[in-house]
């Protein structure tokens, strides 16, 4: 069967990149299966997309909040109709187990609906009081212009909507650079905007690598906002580039070394479930994956036995299999990175409690990693305890009480997500207040995302929380407007207005 070729989506049409270079997307569970061929875009494509977005911006901005929002509603409706087919693409292209793939699509639908609802609230800004009662003051939120959204592979449908839904509704034009590992998902999203008849140039998709497409879009003088989700290393490069441009803004949402804190009074059943979900869903390839389980020493041995037993039962297999707990790794590099972390745990002298990687792989040529669990005292200088493994690799670290648990939680350069399992509201409250993170859970796993809530981290996990209504200050600039309703000029702060 001929492999499908999918072009870039520029100015409302599917346009082949002049470079005529194509790259493959393959199914990571069955790498023989080529999912599609996509153009490696270059300077001409980037210029064409930025030009189209710049031209589309004035009319899109003038259309008004309510009408723009309707496009997002229609896109959400199309995704709803396509839900299962789209989930299957996510499973095939990203290796996410089908139930997780469905959740990815539902999150995208909810995010598009959220963007629509925001538009229908009709909030362009605020009316504010002035010191002088005869003046009327208000702020209007103006769209900034051309938004570049650069997304990772692990939420290939949901994340583009987190970054683009509100961007469009508030009046910006968007160029999406999806991960080169999940380009079909990016192309499907472009297809929905085509089908709802979004004006040409308002929503565009450019395929290719980060270096060839992402970086030039970030540096382009006519792009105004960069919304990036991905690794810290790339995020920092983006911030450095954006700093060179006076009025360009960016958000970076990056990795984490998240943890579940298990207190001595915890409901142990709940602690085990929360820990297994946090450590192993998506094969540990979530930004919010828990690489650390910080367990009160009174409970540590009992917890370790039960956690290892549960990790033994975790099923790994074909992403299309409804019964497996998680699917494949994204690619060979993902497997190698996970193995490196497992080796580091050995070299650093930790006690290995479980390594299931000698079990036969679900498919001979796919990319697989099975659960790896180790234990030992907290060490700030340990690489495996403090760096993001992005794999099913987790440590059980004994701690003494909630204060020490929180101290250990905070002792990495990241600060994305964390959870505490306790029946004691005082401990939960202490952790909530003192954990330096952007996302906090009590008696839940540390994975998951609410589309109405902020989602993001502190320290090296990112800045500015590019999600839900938190995105608005990034996507818009407030214009301060003052009307004088009097027949003469009265200045504030007692400033004299007479000319003499
Ligand atoms: P990545 O940084 O390798 O790639 C992310 C995107 O950036 C891709 O589209 C890539 O092409 C692009 N890119 C790469 N180099 C670039 C450059 N120099 N300039 C501009 N763009 C460039 O990340 P990944 O491997 O796709 O995803 C995994 C990482 O993403 C993990 O660190 C994970 O924690 C993080 N992540 C964070 C969140 C969050 O919300 N905090 C969510 C999901 C994933």
Short mmCIF file of C-alpha atoms and ligand atoms in Angstrom, two decimals:
data_model
loop_
_atom_site.label_atom_id
_atom_site.label_comp_id
_atom_site.label_asym_id
_atom_site.label_seq_id
_atom_site.Cartn_x
_atom_site.Cartn_y
_atom_site.Cartn_z
CA UNK A 1 0.00 0.00 0.00
CA UNK A 2 1.33 3.44 -0.95
CA UNK A 3 2.34 5.53 2.03
CA UNK A 4 0.30 8.72 2.40
CA UNK A 5 2.09 12.01 1.91
CA UNK A 6 0.76 14.97 3.90
CA UNK A 7 1.82 18.49 3.13
CA UNK A 8 2.13 21.61 5.19
CA UNK A 9 -1.06 23.60 5.70
CA UNK A 10 -0.25 27.15 4.63
CA UNK A 11 -2.69 29.96 3.76
CA UNK A 12 -5.61 27.52 3.82
CA UNK A 13 -4.15 25.02 1.35
CA UNK A 14 -1.99 21.91 1.54
CA UNK A 15 1.31 23.00 0.11
CA UNK A 16 4.32 20.82 -0.66
CA UNK A 17 7.57 22.18 0.70
CA UNK A 18 9.84 23.40 -2.11
CA UNK A 19 12.72 21.39 -0.58
CA UNK A 20 10.93 18.16 -1.70
CA UNK A 21 12.52 16.45 1.29
CA UNK A 22 10.22 14.16 3.21
CA UNK A 23 10.54 12.50 6.57
CA UNK A 24 8.71 9.45 7.87
CA UNK A 25 6.48 8.99 10.87
CA UNK A 26 6.56 5.41 12.10
CA UNK A 27 4.54 3.41 14.60
CA UNK A 28 6.87 2.99 17.61
CA UNK A 29 5.25 -0.31 18.58
CA UNK A 30 5.70 -1.66 15.04
CA UNK A 31 8.47 0.44 13.44
CA UNK A 32 7.99 -1.35 10.10
CA UNK A 33 4.72 0.50 9.74
CA UNK A 34 5.23 3.89 8.09
CA UNK A 35 2.33 6.10 9.11
CA UNK A 36 3.02 8.85 6.63
CA UNK A 37 5.52 11.07 4.89
CA UNK A 38 5.77 14.72 5.83
CA UNK A 39 7.68 17.65 4.34
CA UNK A 40 10.87 18.86 5.90
CA UNK A 41 10.03 22.54 5.71
CA UNK A 42 12.60 25.21 5.04
CA UNK A 43 13.03 28.97 4.87
CA UNK A 44 10.53 29.45 2.01
CA UNK A 45 7.74 27.64 3.85
CA UNK A 46 8.43 29.59 7.01
CA UNK A 47 8.36 32.88 5.11
CA UNK A 48 5.11 31.88 3.36
CA UNK A 49 3.41 30.93 6.63
CA UNK A 50 4.52 34.03 8.55
CA UNK A 51 3.47 36.23 5.63
CA UNK A 52 0.05 34.55 5.41
CA UNK A 53 -0.49 34.88 9.16
CA UNK A 54 0.52 38.55 9.09
CA UNK A 55 -1.91 39.22 6.26
CA UNK A 56 -4.74 37.29 7.88
CA UNK A 57 -4.35 39.01 11.24
CA UNK A 58 -6.22 42.33 10.69
CA UNK A 59 -9.43 40.70 9.39
CA UNK A 60 -9.31 37.92 11.99
CA UNK A 61 -8.86 40.48 14.73
CA UNK A 62 -11.73 42.56 13.36
CA UNK A 63 -14.08 39.57 13.26
CA UNK A 64 -14.71 39.82 16.99
CA UNK A 65 -14.45 37.49 19.91
CA UNK A 66 -17.80 35.76 19.56
CA UNK A 67 -17.48 34.87 15.88
CA UNK A 68 -13.90 33.68 16.26
CA UNK A 69 -14.97 31.45 19.13
CA UNK A 70 -17.56 29.70 16.95
CA UNK A 71 -14.77 28.22 14.85
CA UNK A 72 -13.41 26.50 17.94
CA UNK A 73 -16.83 25.09 18.76
CA UNK A 74 -17.14 23.65 15.27
CA UNK A 75 -13.64 22.17 15.47
CA UNK A 76 -14.58 20.58 18.82
CA UNK A 77 -17.71 19.12 17.20
CA UNK A 78 -15.69 17.62 14.35
CA UNK A 79 -13.22 16.09 16.79
CA UNK A 80 -16.12 14.67 18.76
CA UNK A 81 -17.42 12.94 15.61
CA UNK A 82 -13.90 11.73 14.83
CA UNK A 83 -13.04 10.81 18.39
CA UNK A 84 -12.29 7.12 18.01
CA UNK A 85 -10.46 7.44 14.68
CA UNK A 86 -8.33 10.23 16.07
CA UNK A 87 -7.54 8.24 19.23
CA UNK A 88 -6.38 5.35 17.06
CA UNK A 89 -4.01 7.69 15.21
CA UNK A 90 -2.61 8.90 18.55
CA UNK A 91 -2.09 5.29 19.66
CA UNK A 92 -0.40 4.34 16.39
CA UNK A 93 1.77 7.39 16.08
CA UNK A 94 2.73 8.12 19.71
CA UNK A 95 2.56 4.57 21.09
CA UNK A 96 0.06 5.64 23.77
CA UNK A 97 -2.22 2.89 24.99
CA UNK A 98 -5.65 3.35 23.40
CA UNK A 99 -7.40 4.44 26.60
CA UNK A 100 -4.74 7.09 27.15
CA UNK A 101 -5.00 8.07 23.49
CA UNK A 102 -8.76 8.56 23.91
CA UNK A 103 -8.13 10.74 26.97
CA UNK A 104 -5.71 12.84 24.88
CA UNK A 105 -8.47 13.47 22.33
CA UNK A 106 -11.08 14.23 24.99
CA UNK A 107 -8.68 16.74 26.55
CA UNK A 108 -8.31 18.41 23.16
CA UNK A 109 -12.10 18.57 22.73
CA UNK A 110 -12.55 20.03 26.21
CA UNK A 111 -9.82 22.58 25.58
CA UNK A 112 -11.40 23.68 22.31
CA UNK A 113 -14.76 23.95 24.12
CA UNK A 114 -13.10 25.97 26.88
CA UNK A 115 -11.69 28.36 24.28
CA UNK A 116 -15.14 28.68 22.70
CA UNK A 117 -16.73 29.35 26.09
CA UNK A 118 -14.13 31.97 26.91
CA UNK A 119 -14.96 33.74 23.68
CA UNK A 120 -18.67 33.67 24.47
CA UNK A 121 -18.09 35.25 27.86
CA UNK A 122 -17.07 38.22 25.78
CA UNK A 123 -14.46 39.56 28.17
CA UNK A 124 -12.17 41.90 26.32
CA UNK A 125 -10.81 43.47 29.48
CA UNK A 126 -11.95 45.34 32.59
CA UNK A 127 -13.59 48.65 33.48
CA UNK A 128 -11.60 50.42 36.17
CA UNK A 129 -12.19 53.44 38.37
CA UNK A 130 -10.16 56.61 37.95
CA UNK A 131 -9.30 59.06 40.70
CA UNK A 132 -11.28 61.67 38.77
CA UNK A 133 -14.95 60.57 38.73
CA UNK A 134 -15.72 62.20 35.39
CA UNK A 135 -13.27 59.94 33.61
CA UNK A 136 -14.12 56.47 32.37
CA UNK A 137 -11.19 54.06 32.26
CA UNK A 138 -10.98 50.62 30.86
CA UNK A 139 -8.46 48.20 29.52
CA UNK A 140 -8.89 46.37 26.23
CA UNK A 141 -7.02 43.15 25.63
CA UNK A 142 -5.44 43.39 22.20
CA UNK A 143 -4.18 40.27 20.44
CA UNK A 144 -0.43 40.36 19.94
CA UNK A 145 -0.36 39.08 16.34
CA UNK A 146 1.35 35.89 15.16
CA UNK A 147 1.64 33.08 17.70
CA UNK A 148 4.08 30.22 17.19
CA UNK A 149 3.11 27.03 19.05
CA UNK A 150 5.82 24.37 19.33
CA UNK A 151 4.62 21.13 20.82
CA UNK A 152 6.07 17.80 22.01
CA UNK A 153 5.00 14.34 20.92
CA UNK A 154 3.55 12.99 24.16
CA UNK A 155 0.18 14.82 24.04
CA UNK A 156 0.04 15.22 20.29
CA UNK A 157 -3.59 16.35 20.02
CA UNK A 158 -4.32 17.84 23.45
CA UNK A 159 -1.27 20.07 23.73
CA UNK A 160 -1.68 21.87 20.40
CA UNK A 161 -5.18 22.83 21.58
CA UNK A 162 -3.95 24.01 24.98
CA UNK A 163 -1.67 26.42 23.18
CA UNK A 164 -3.73 27.41 20.15
CA UNK A 165 -7.41 27.42 21.17
CA UNK A 166 -7.35 30.59 23.25
CA UNK A 167 -4.67 32.13 21.02
CA UNK A 168 -7.13 32.07 18.13
CA UNK A 169 -10.19 33.10 20.10
CA UNK A 170 -8.54 36.26 21.45
CA UNK A 171 -7.63 37.23 17.89
CA UNK A 172 -4.15 35.96 17.11
CA UNK A 173 -3.13 33.89 14.10
CA UNK A 174 -1.33 30.64 14.89
CA UNK A 175 1.47 28.69 13.28
CA UNK A 176 1.71 25.22 14.83
CA UNK A 177 5.00 23.33 14.64
CA UNK A 178 4.02 19.87 15.85
CA UNK A 179 6.62 17.37 17.00
CA UNK A 180 8.34 15.67 14.08
CA UNK A 181 7.58 12.41 15.92
CA UNK A 182 3.80 12.90 15.67
CA UNK A 183 3.21 14.90 12.48
CA UNK A 184 0.05 13.05 11.47
CA UNK A 185 -1.68 14.33 14.60
CA UNK A 186 -0.63 17.87 13.60
CA UNK A 187 -1.94 17.35 10.08
CA UNK A 188 -5.29 16.05 11.42
CA UNK A 189 -5.68 19.22 13.47
CA UNK A 190 -5.02 21.36 10.38
CA UNK A 191 -7.68 19.31 8.60
CA UNK A 192 -10.31 20.30 11.17
CA UNK A 193 -9.55 23.99 10.71
CA UNK A 194 -9.77 23.51 6.96
CA UNK A 195 -13.14 21.76 7.27
CA UNK A 196 -14.67 24.51 9.41
CA UNK A 197 -13.53 27.07 6.85
CA UNK A 198 -11.15 29.04 9.07
CA UNK A 199 -9.91 32.01 7.00
CA UNK A 200 -6.63 31.27 5.17
CA UNK A 201 -3.56 32.05 7.26
CA UNK A 202 -5.39 32.02 10.59
CA UNK A 203 -4.29 28.50 11.55
CA UNK A 204 -1.32 26.90 9.80
CA UNK A 205 0.85 23.84 10.33
CA UNK A 206 4.51 23.57 9.37
CA UNK A 207 6.24 20.21 9.64
CA UNK A 208 9.89 19.52 10.30
CA UNK A 209 12.56 19.43 12.93
CA UNK A 210 12.98 21.87 15.75
CA UNK A 211 16.26 23.17 14.42
CA UNK A 212 15.03 23.70 10.83
CA UNK A 213 11.51 24.98 11.55
CA UNK A 214 11.00 25.72 15.26
CA UNK A 215 14.12 27.84 15.78
CA UNK A 216 13.62 30.07 12.69
CA UNK A 217 9.97 30.65 13.64
CA UNK A 218 11.09 31.73 17.11
CA UNK A 219 13.71 34.07 15.66
CA UNK A 220 11.49 35.49 12.91
CA UNK A 221 11.01 39.27 13.33
CA UNK A 222 7.28 39.02 12.48
CA UNK A 223 6.25 36.43 15.05
CA UNK A 224 5.12 37.89 18.36
CA UNK A 225 4.43 35.10 20.83
CA UNK A 226 6.17 31.75 21.24
CA UNK A 227 4.34 29.06 23.21
CA UNK A 228 6.69 26.15 23.76
CA UNK A 229 6.16 22.82 25.51
CA UNK A 230 9.02 20.34 25.55
CA UNK A 231 12.41 19.75 27.10
CA UNK A 232 14.17 22.23 29.36
CA UNK A 233 17.24 22.36 27.10
CA UNK A 234 15.20 23.59 24.13
CA UNK A 235 13.07 25.86 26.32
CA UNK A 236 16.13 27.73 27.51
CA UNK A 237 17.38 28.25 23.95
CA UNK A 238 13.98 29.69 23.06
CA UNK A 239 14.05 32.10 25.99
CA UNK A 240 17.49 33.29 24.99
CA UNK A 241 16.38 33.95 21.42
CA UNK A 242 13.16 35.69 22.48
CA UNK A 243 15.15 37.98 24.79
CA UNK A 244 16.75 39.53 21.70
CA UNK A 245 13.38 40.88 20.49
CA UNK A 246 11.91 43.83 22.37
CA UNK A 247 8.22 42.96 22.13
CA UNK A 248 8.28 39.18 21.69
CA UNK A 249 7.05 37.08 24.61
CA UNK A 250 7.32 33.37 25.28
CA UNK A 251 6.20 30.71 27.66
CA UNK A 252 8.16 27.54 28.18
CA UNK A 253 6.64 24.47 29.77
CA UNK A 254 9.30 21.89 30.37
CA UNK A 255 10.12 18.78 32.36
CA UNK A 256 9.93 17.68 35.97
CA UNK A 257 11.26 15.31 38.60
CA UNK A 258 7.92 14.95 40.29
CA UNK A 259 7.08 12.98 43.39
CA UNK A 260 4.34 11.32 45.40
CA UNK A 261 4.76 11.84 49.15
CA UNK A 262 3.36 8.95 51.19
CA UNK A 263 2.81 9.74 54.85
CA UNK A 264 2.72 7.29 57.79
CA UNK A 265 -1.07 7.66 58.13
CA UNK A 266 -1.74 7.12 54.40
CA UNK A 267 -4.44 4.87 53.05
CA UNK A 268 -1.90 2.38 51.69
CA UNK A 269 -4.18 1.03 48.98
CA UNK A 270 -4.67 4.53 47.66
CA UNK A 271 -0.94 5.26 47.96
CA UNK A 272 -0.08 2.22 45.84
CA UNK A 273 -2.63 3.10 43.13
CA UNK A 274 -1.56 6.75 43.04
CA UNK A 275 2.11 5.76 42.86
CA UNK A 276 1.68 3.17 40.10
CA UNK A 277 -0.35 5.59 37.98
CA UNK A 278 2.13 8.42 38.61
CA UNK A 279 5.22 6.37 37.82
CA UNK A 280 4.11 4.21 34.91
CA UNK A 281 1.24 5.71 32.89
CA UNK A 282 2.43 6.49 29.34
CA UNK A 283 5.55 4.42 30.18
CA UNK A 284 6.69 7.31 32.37
CA UNK A 285 6.77 9.65 29.38
CA UNK A 286 4.75 12.47 30.91
CA UNK A 287 6.14 15.77 32.13
CA UNK A 288 4.32 15.07 35.41
CA UNK A 289 5.54 11.46 35.82
CA UNK A 290 6.70 10.68 39.35
CA UNK A 291 10.34 9.62 39.35
CA UNK A 292 10.33 9.62 43.15
CA UNK A 293 8.11 8.10 45.82
CA UNK A 294 9.00 9.77 49.12
CA UNK A 295 7.67 7.38 51.75
CA UNK A 296 7.62 7.85 55.50
CA UNK A 297 10.20 5.46 57.02
CA UNK A 298 7.56 3.84 59.26
CA UNK A 299 5.81 2.63 56.13
CA UNK A 300 8.71 2.31 53.71
CA UNK A 301 9.30 -1.48 53.82
CA UNK A 302 5.63 -2.39 53.68
CA UNK A 303 5.04 0.15 50.92
CA UNK A 304 8.04 -1.07 48.90
CA UNK A 305 6.84 -4.70 49.01
CA UNK A 306 3.35 -3.78 47.90
CA UNK A 307 4.49 -1.31 45.25
CA UNK A 308 6.91 -3.83 43.72
CA UNK A 309 4.15 -6.46 43.68
CA UNK A 310 1.87 -4.00 41.87
CA UNK A 311 4.64 -3.02 39.43
CA UNK A 312 5.10 -6.74 38.67
CA UNK A 313 1.47 -6.87 37.55
CA UNK A 314 1.65 -3.81 35.27
CA UNK A 315 0.99 -4.99 31.74
CA UNK A 316 2.99 -3.57 28.85
CA UNK A 317 1.96 -4.20 25.27
CA UNK A 318 0.53 -3.14 21.97
CA UNK A 319 -1.02 0.33 22.33
CA UNK A 320 -4.17 -0.86 20.55
CA UNK A 321 -4.75 -3.53 23.21
CA UNK A 322 -7.52 -2.35 25.55
CA UNK A 323 -6.15 -4.50 28.36
CA UNK A 324 -2.58 -3.24 28.72
CA UNK A 325 -1.60 -0.59 31.25
CA UNK A 326 0.86 1.19 29.02
CA UNK A 327 2.17 1.04 25.45
CA UNK A 328 5.52 1.68 23.84
CA UNK A 329 8.31 4.18 24.23
CA UNK A 330 8.35 6.82 21.49
CA UNK A 331 11.61 5.75 19.82
CA UNK A 332 15.02 4.15 20.21
CA UNK A 333 16.45 7.28 21.91
CA UNK A 334 13.67 7.09 24.51
CA UNK A 335 14.57 3.47 25.27
CA UNK A 336 18.27 4.27 25.43
CA UNK A 337 17.71 7.18 27.78
CA UNK A 338 15.59 5.01 30.09
CA UNK A 339 18.24 2.28 30.07
CA UNK A 340 20.94 4.82 30.85
CA UNK A 341 18.99 5.96 33.90
CA UNK A 342 18.56 2.35 35.04
CA UNK A 343 22.32 1.84 34.68
CA UNK A 344 23.03 5.04 36.61
CA UNK A 345 20.88 3.78 39.51
CA UNK A 346 23.10 0.67 39.63
CA UNK A 347 26.33 2.64 39.31
CA UNK A 348 25.28 5.06 42.02
CA UNK A 349 24.87 2.10 44.36
CA UNK A 350 21.10 2.05 44.86
CA UNK A 351 19.34 -1.18 45.73
CA UNK A 352 17.41 -2.45 42.69
CA UNK A 353 14.02 -3.78 43.78
CA UNK A 354 12.65 -4.62 40.34
CA UNK A 355 13.89 -4.62 36.77
CA UNK A 356 11.52 -6.32 34.35
CA UNK A 357 13.51 -5.47 31.27
CA UNK A 358 14.73 -9.04 30.82
CA UNK A 359 11.15 -10.10 29.96
CA UNK A 360 10.51 -10.66 26.25
CA UNK A 361 9.41 -7.48 24.44
CA UNK A 362 5.76 -7.32 23.29
CA UNK A 363 6.97 -6.97 19.67
CA UNK A 364 10.48 -7.89 18.58
CA UNK A 365 11.33 -4.62 16.86
CA UNK A 366 9.21 -2.10 18.84
CA UNK A 367 10.48 0.30 21.49
CA UNK A 368 9.74 -1.02 24.94
CA UNK A 369 10.73 -0.49 28.53
CA UNK A 370 9.29 -2.27 31.52
CA UNK A 371 9.09 -1.00 35.11
CA UNK A 372 12.32 -0.37 36.98
CA UNK A 373 12.16 0.29 40.75
CA UNK A 374 15.03 1.07 43.12
CA UNK A 375 15.52 2.38 46.63
CA UNK A 376 18.01 4.23 48.81
CA UNK A 377 18.52 7.29 50.96
CA UNK A 378 18.09 10.73 49.39
CA UNK A 379 21.23 12.12 47.78
CA UNK A 380 21.19 15.54 46.25
CA UNK A 381 24.16 14.65 44.02
CA UNK A 382 22.49 11.56 42.52
CA UNK A 383 21.73 11.93 38.81
CA UNK A 384 18.99 9.30 38.70
CA UNK A 385 17.18 10.83 41.71
CA UNK A 386 17.26 14.39 40.43
CA UNK A 387 17.14 14.36 36.60
CA UNK A 388 14.13 13.61 34.37
CA UNK A 389 14.32 10.00 33.08
CA UNK A 390 11.14 10.18 30.97
CA UNK A 391 10.74 6.42 31.31
CA UNK A 392 9.18 3.88 33.72
CA UNK A 393 12.01 4.40 36.21
CA UNK A 394 11.12 5.20 39.82
CA UNK A 395 12.86 5.45 43.21
CA UNK A 396 11.42 4.76 46.64
CA UNK A 397 13.13 7.13 49.07
CA UNK A 398 12.45 6.80 52.81
CA UNK A 399 11.83 10.12 54.61
CA UNK A 400 11.07 11.12 58.21
CA UNK A 401 7.81 13.04 58.40
CA UNK A 402 6.20 15.63 56.19
CA UNK A 403 8.85 18.34 56.70
CA UNK A 404 11.64 16.12 55.44
CA UNK A 405 9.46 14.81 52.60
CA UNK A 406 8.83 18.36 51.43
CA UNK A 407 12.49 19.28 51.81
CA UNK A 408 13.47 16.33 49.61
CA UNK A 409 10.70 17.16 47.14
CA UNK A 410 12.13 20.67 46.76
CA UNK A 411 15.73 19.48 46.45
CA UNK A 412 15.83 19.32 42.63
CA UNK A 413 16.01 22.03 40.00
CA UNK A 414 12.46 21.21 38.85
CA UNK A 415 9.08 22.14 40.32
CA UNK A 416 6.22 20.85 38.18
CA UNK A 417 3.87 18.43 39.95
CA UNK A 418 3.57 16.72 43.31
CA UNK A 419 1.08 14.73 45.36
CA UNK A 420 0.70 13.82 49.02
CA UNK A 421 -1.14 10.77 50.28
CA UNK A 422 -2.28 11.34 53.84
CA UNK A 423 -5.41 11.24 55.97
CA UNK A 424 -4.16 14.22 57.97
CA UNK A 425 -5.30 17.57 56.61
CA UNK A 426 -2.50 19.35 58.50
CA UNK A 427 0.15 17.42 56.61
CA UNK A 428 -1.65 18.04 53.32
CA UNK A 429 -1.88 21.73 54.11
CA UNK A 430 1.80 21.89 55.06
CA UNK A 431 2.80 20.21 51.80
CA UNK A 432 0.50 22.44 49.75
CA UNK A 433 2.09 25.50 51.26
CA UNK A 434 5.74 24.46 51.14
CA UNK A 435 6.16 22.32 48.04
CA UNK A 436 7.66 24.48 45.30
CA UNK A 437 5.55 23.23 42.41
CA UNK A 438 2.92 24.42 39.99
CA UNK A 439 0.52 21.50 40.37
CA UNK A 440 -0.39 19.94 43.73
CA UNK A 441 -2.65 16.98 44.51
CA UNK A 442 -3.90 15.53 47.77
CA UNK A 443 -4.83 11.84 47.76
CA UNK A 444 -4.45 11.60 44.00
CA UNK A 445 -1.70 10.67 41.56
CA UNK A 446 0.57 13.55 40.50
CA UNK A 447 -0.42 13.06 36.85
CA UNK A 448 -3.51 14.43 35.11
CA UNK A 449 -4.56 17.87 33.97
CA UNK A 450 -7.69 19.96 34.44
CA UNK A 451 -8.38 22.09 31.39
CA UNK A 452 -9.83 24.90 33.53
CA UNK A 453 -6.89 25.00 35.93
CA UNK A 454 -3.43 26.44 35.48
CA UNK A 455 -0.95 23.80 34.32
CA UNK A 456 2.75 24.43 34.62
CA UNK A 457 5.65 24.63 36.96
CA UNK A 458 8.27 26.72 38.68
CA UNK A 459 12.09 26.66 38.66
CA UNK A 460 13.35 24.70 35.63
CA UNK A 461 9.86 23.37 34.90
CA UNK A 462 8.85 26.53 33.13
CA UNK A 463 7.32 29.97 33.36
CA UNK A 464 4.00 31.74 33.00
CA UNK A 465 1.70 28.67 33.05
CA UNK A 466 0.48 28.56 29.45
CA UNK A 467 -2.93 27.06 30.00
CA UNK A 468 -6.54 28.01 30.49
CA UNK A 469 -7.20 31.63 31.39
CA UNK A 470 -3.60 31.91 32.62
CA UNK A 471 -2.59 32.27 28.98
CA UNK A 472 -4.49 35.49 28.39
CA UNK A 473 -1.78 37.91 29.62
CA UNK A 474 0.68 36.19 27.30
CA UNK A 475 -1.59 36.22 24.26
CA UNK A 476 -2.79 39.79 24.63
CA UNK A 477 -1.46 43.14 25.68
CA UNK A 478 -3.78 45.35 27.68
CA UNK A 479 -4.37 48.79 26.21
CA UNK A 480 -5.28 51.42 28.86
CA UNK A 481 -8.06 53.73 27.64
CA UNK A 482 -9.39 56.84 29.38
CA UNK A 483 -12.37 59.00 28.28
CA UNK A 484 -13.05 62.43 29.68
CA UNK A 485 -16.81 62.97 30.19
CA UNK A 486 -16.38 66.57 31.39
CA UNK A 487 -16.07 69.77 29.35
CA UNK A 488 -12.70 70.70 30.76
CA UNK A 489 -9.53 68.86 31.67
CA UNK A 490 -8.94 67.63 35.19
CA UNK A 491 -5.67 65.83 35.79
CA UNK A 492 -5.19 63.14 38.40
CA UNK A 493 -2.74 63.31 41.30
CA UNK A 494 -3.52 67.04 41.73
CA UNK A 495 -1.55 68.00 38.63
CA UNK A 496 -2.55 71.52 37.60
CA UNK A 497 -4.18 71.76 34.15
CA UNK A 498 -4.29 75.56 33.68
CA UNK A 499 -1.95 76.95 31.08
CA UNK A 500 -0.15 80.07 32.36
P1 LIG B 1 11.67 18.36 22.69
O1 LIG B 1 12.13 19.55 23.47
O2 LIG B 1 12.70 17.49 22.10
O3 LIG B 1 10.74 18.82 21.48
C1 LIG B 1 9.59 19.61 21.69
C2 LIG B 1 9.32 20.43 20.45
O4 LIG B 1 10.37 21.39 20.29
C3 LIG B 1 9.30 19.61 19.14
O5 LIG B 1 8.29 20.10 18.30
C4 LIG B 1 10.69 19.90 18.55
O6 LIG B 1 10.73 19.76 17.15
C5 LIG B 1 10.88 21.34 18.97
N1 LIG B 1 12.29 21.78 19.00
C6 LIG B 1 13.41 21.02 19.18
N2 LIG B 1 14.51 21.80 19.12
C7 LIG B 1 14.10 23.07 18.89
C8 LIG B 1 14.76 24.33 18.73
N3 LIG B 1 16.08 24.43 18.81
N4 LIG B 1 14.00 25.43 18.54
C9 LIG B 1 12.65 25.36 18.49
N5 LIG B 1 11.97 24.19 18.61
C10 LIG B 1 12.67 23.07 18.82
O7 LIG B 1 10.69 17.52 23.65
P2 LIG B 1 9.97 16.12 23.39
O8 LIG B 1 10.98 15.04 23.45
O9 LIG B 1 9.06 16.20 22.21
O10 LIG B 1 9.01 16.03 24.68
C11 LIG B 1 9.48 15.60 25.91
C12 LIG B 1 9.76 16.75 26.86
O11 LIG B 1 8.61 17.59 26.92
C13 LIG B 1 9.98 16.26 28.28
O12 LIG B 1 11.04 16.98 28.87
C14 LIG B 1 8.65 16.57 28.96
O13 LIG B 1 8.76 16.72 30.36
C15 LIG B 1 8.27 17.84 28.28
N6 LIG B 1 6.83 18.12 28.38
C16 LIG B 1 6.43 19.14 29.20
C17 LIG B 1 5.06 19.39 29.38
C18 LIG B 1 4.60 20.50 30.31
O14 LIG B 1 3.47 20.91 30.21
N7 LIG B 1 5.42 20.96 31.22
C19 LIG B 1 4.12 18.62 28.70
C20 LIG B 1 4.56 17.60 27.86
C21 LIG B 1 5.93 17.36 27.71
#
